[in-house]
Short mmCIF file of C-alpha atoms in Angstrom, two decimals:
data_model
loop_
_atom_site.label_atom_id
_atom_site.label_comp_id
_atom_site.label_asym_id
_atom_site.label_seq_id
_atom_site.Cartn_x
_atom_site.Cartn_y
_atom_site.Cartn_z
CA UNK A 81 -4.20 10.33 24.62
CA UNK A 82 -1.86 13.01 25.96
CA UNK A 83 0.95 10.46 26.24
CA UNK A 84 0.76 9.84 22.49
CA UNK A 85 0.83 13.57 21.74
CA UNK A 86 3.75 14.03 24.13
CA UNK A 87 5.71 11.16 22.51
CA UNK A 88 5.09 12.58 19.03
CA UNK A 89 6.15 16.06 20.15
CA UNK A 90 9.34 14.67 21.69
CA UNK A 91 10.10 12.72 18.51
CA UNK A 92 9.56 15.79 16.34
CA UNK A 93 11.68 17.96 18.65
CA UNK A 94 14.47 15.38 18.65
CA UNK A 95 14.35 15.17 14.87
CA UNK A 96 14.53 18.97 14.54
CA UNK A 97 17.47 19.24 16.95
CA UNK A 98 19.41 16.43 15.28
CA UNK A 99 18.74 17.88 11.81
CA UNK A 100 19.83 21.33 12.94
CA UNK A 101 23.04 20.07 14.52
CA UNK A 102 23.71 17.91 11.47
CA UNK A 103 23.16 20.85 9.12
CA UNK A 104 25.44 23.10 11.17
CA UNK A 105 28.15 20.42 11.26
CA UNK A 106 27.82 19.97 7.51
CA UNK A 107 28.17 23.73 6.95
CA UNK A 108 31.29 23.93 9.13
CA UNK A 109 32.78 20.90 7.38
CA UNK A 110 32.10 22.43 3.97
CA UNK A 111 33.76 25.67 5.08
CA UNK A 112 36.91 23.82 6.14
CA UNK A 113 36.95 21.78 2.95
CA UNK A 114 36.55 24.95 0.92
CA UNK A 115 39.52 26.55 2.69
CA UNK A 116 41.58 23.38 2.17
CA UNK A 117 40.67 23.34 -1.53
CA UNK A 118 41.59 27.02 -1.80
CA UNK A 119 45.00 26.42 -0.20
CA UNK A 120 45.69 23.44 -2.45
CA UNK A 121 44.56 25.17 -5.64
CA UNK A 122 46.55 28.34 -4.93
CA UNK A 123 49.64 26.16 -4.41
CA UNK A 124 49.06 24.48 -7.77
CA UNK A 125 47.63 27.41 -9.77
CA UNK A 126 46.78 31.09 -9.42
CA UNK A 127 44.18 32.44 -6.97
CA UNK A 128 41.95 33.32 -9.94
CA UNK A 129 41.94 29.70 -11.09
CA UNK A 130 41.24 28.52 -7.54
CA UNK A 131 38.27 30.89 -7.27
CA UNK A 132 36.92 29.74 -10.64
CA UNK A 133 37.21 26.07 -9.74
CA UNK A 134 35.63 26.39 -6.29
CA UNK A 135 32.88 28.71 -7.57
CA UNK A 136 32.15 26.32 -10.44
CA UNK A 137 31.90 23.33 -8.12
CA UNK A 138 29.47 25.13 -5.78
CA UNK A 139 27.42 26.48 -8.69
CA UNK A 140 27.24 23.01 -10.25
CA UNK A 141 26.17 21.41 -6.98
CA UNK A 142 23.55 24.12 -6.47
CA UNK A 143 22.12 23.62 -9.96
CA UNK A 144 22.00 19.86 -9.44
CA UNK A 145 20.18 20.29 -6.11
CA UNK A 146 17.67 22.71 -7.64
CA UNK A 147 17.10 20.28 -10.49
CA UNK A 148 16.57 17.38 -8.12
CA UNK A 149 14.19 19.36 -5.95
CA UNK A 150 12.05 20.41 -8.89
CA UNK A 151 12.03 16.99 -10.59
CA UNK A 152 8.61 15.47 -10.73
CA UNK A 153 8.05 12.19 -9.05
CA UNK A 154 6.99 9.27 -11.22
CA UNK A 155 4.92 7.86 -8.39
CA UNK A 156 1.21 8.25 -8.89
CA UNK A 157 -0.48 10.42 -6.32
CA UNK A 158 -3.60 8.79 -4.90
CA UNK A 159 -6.81 10.63 -5.60
CA UNK A 160 -8.04 12.39 -2.48
CA UNK A 161 -11.65 11.51 -3.30
CA UNK A 162 -11.02 7.76 -3.21
CA UNK A 163 -11.23 6.35 0.30
CA UNK A 164 -10.09 2.90 1.26
CA UNK A 165 -12.77 0.83 2.94
CA UNK A 166 -12.45 0.68 6.69
CA UNK A 167 -12.47 -3.11 6.53
CA UNK A 168 -11.18 -5.42 3.83
CA UNK A 169 -13.73 -7.55 1.96
CA UNK A 170 -14.17 -11.09 3.30
CA UNK A 171 -12.37 -12.68 0.33
CA UNK A 172 -9.37 -10.39 0.89
CA UNK A 173 -9.39 -11.21 4.61
CA UNK A 174 -9.37 -14.92 3.82
CA UNK A 175 -6.50 -14.47 1.37
CA UNK A 176 -4.43 -12.48 3.86
CA UNK A 177 -5.16 -14.99 6.60
CA UNK A 178 -3.95 -17.81 4.33
CA UNK A 179 -0.79 -15.88 3.42
CA UNK A 180 -0.04 -15.29 7.11
CA UNK A 181 -0.64 -18.96 7.95
CA UNK A 182 1.71 -20.01 5.16
CA UNK A 183 4.39 -17.61 6.35
CA UNK A 184 4.05 -18.89 9.92
CA UNK A 185 4.28 -22.52 8.75
CA UNK A 186 7.41 -21.74 6.76
CA UNK A 187 9.14 -20.22 9.78
CA UNK A 188 8.67 -23.38 11.86
#
């Protein structure tokens, strides 16, 4: 019992660490790309134009992300009051057994 809890805790900790390192790397990469874009745009246009372009890109991306995060899912949410039976009905068990037998026969 404690082994399962320990494995789940390790998996969650690993996921958190990897996500954190990935987010930090993404932030550093975006900072360098922003500086590179600034240098390029100031070489091509004025610093005001560069600031407008970079600010517009970040504002647009932010609005898109906010829109995606607030979009409602089209998937139906199962009703919490409906509980699946602990065991499938006999007819369903027979059907699933037949499907498994057919799949096994096809593999041979």
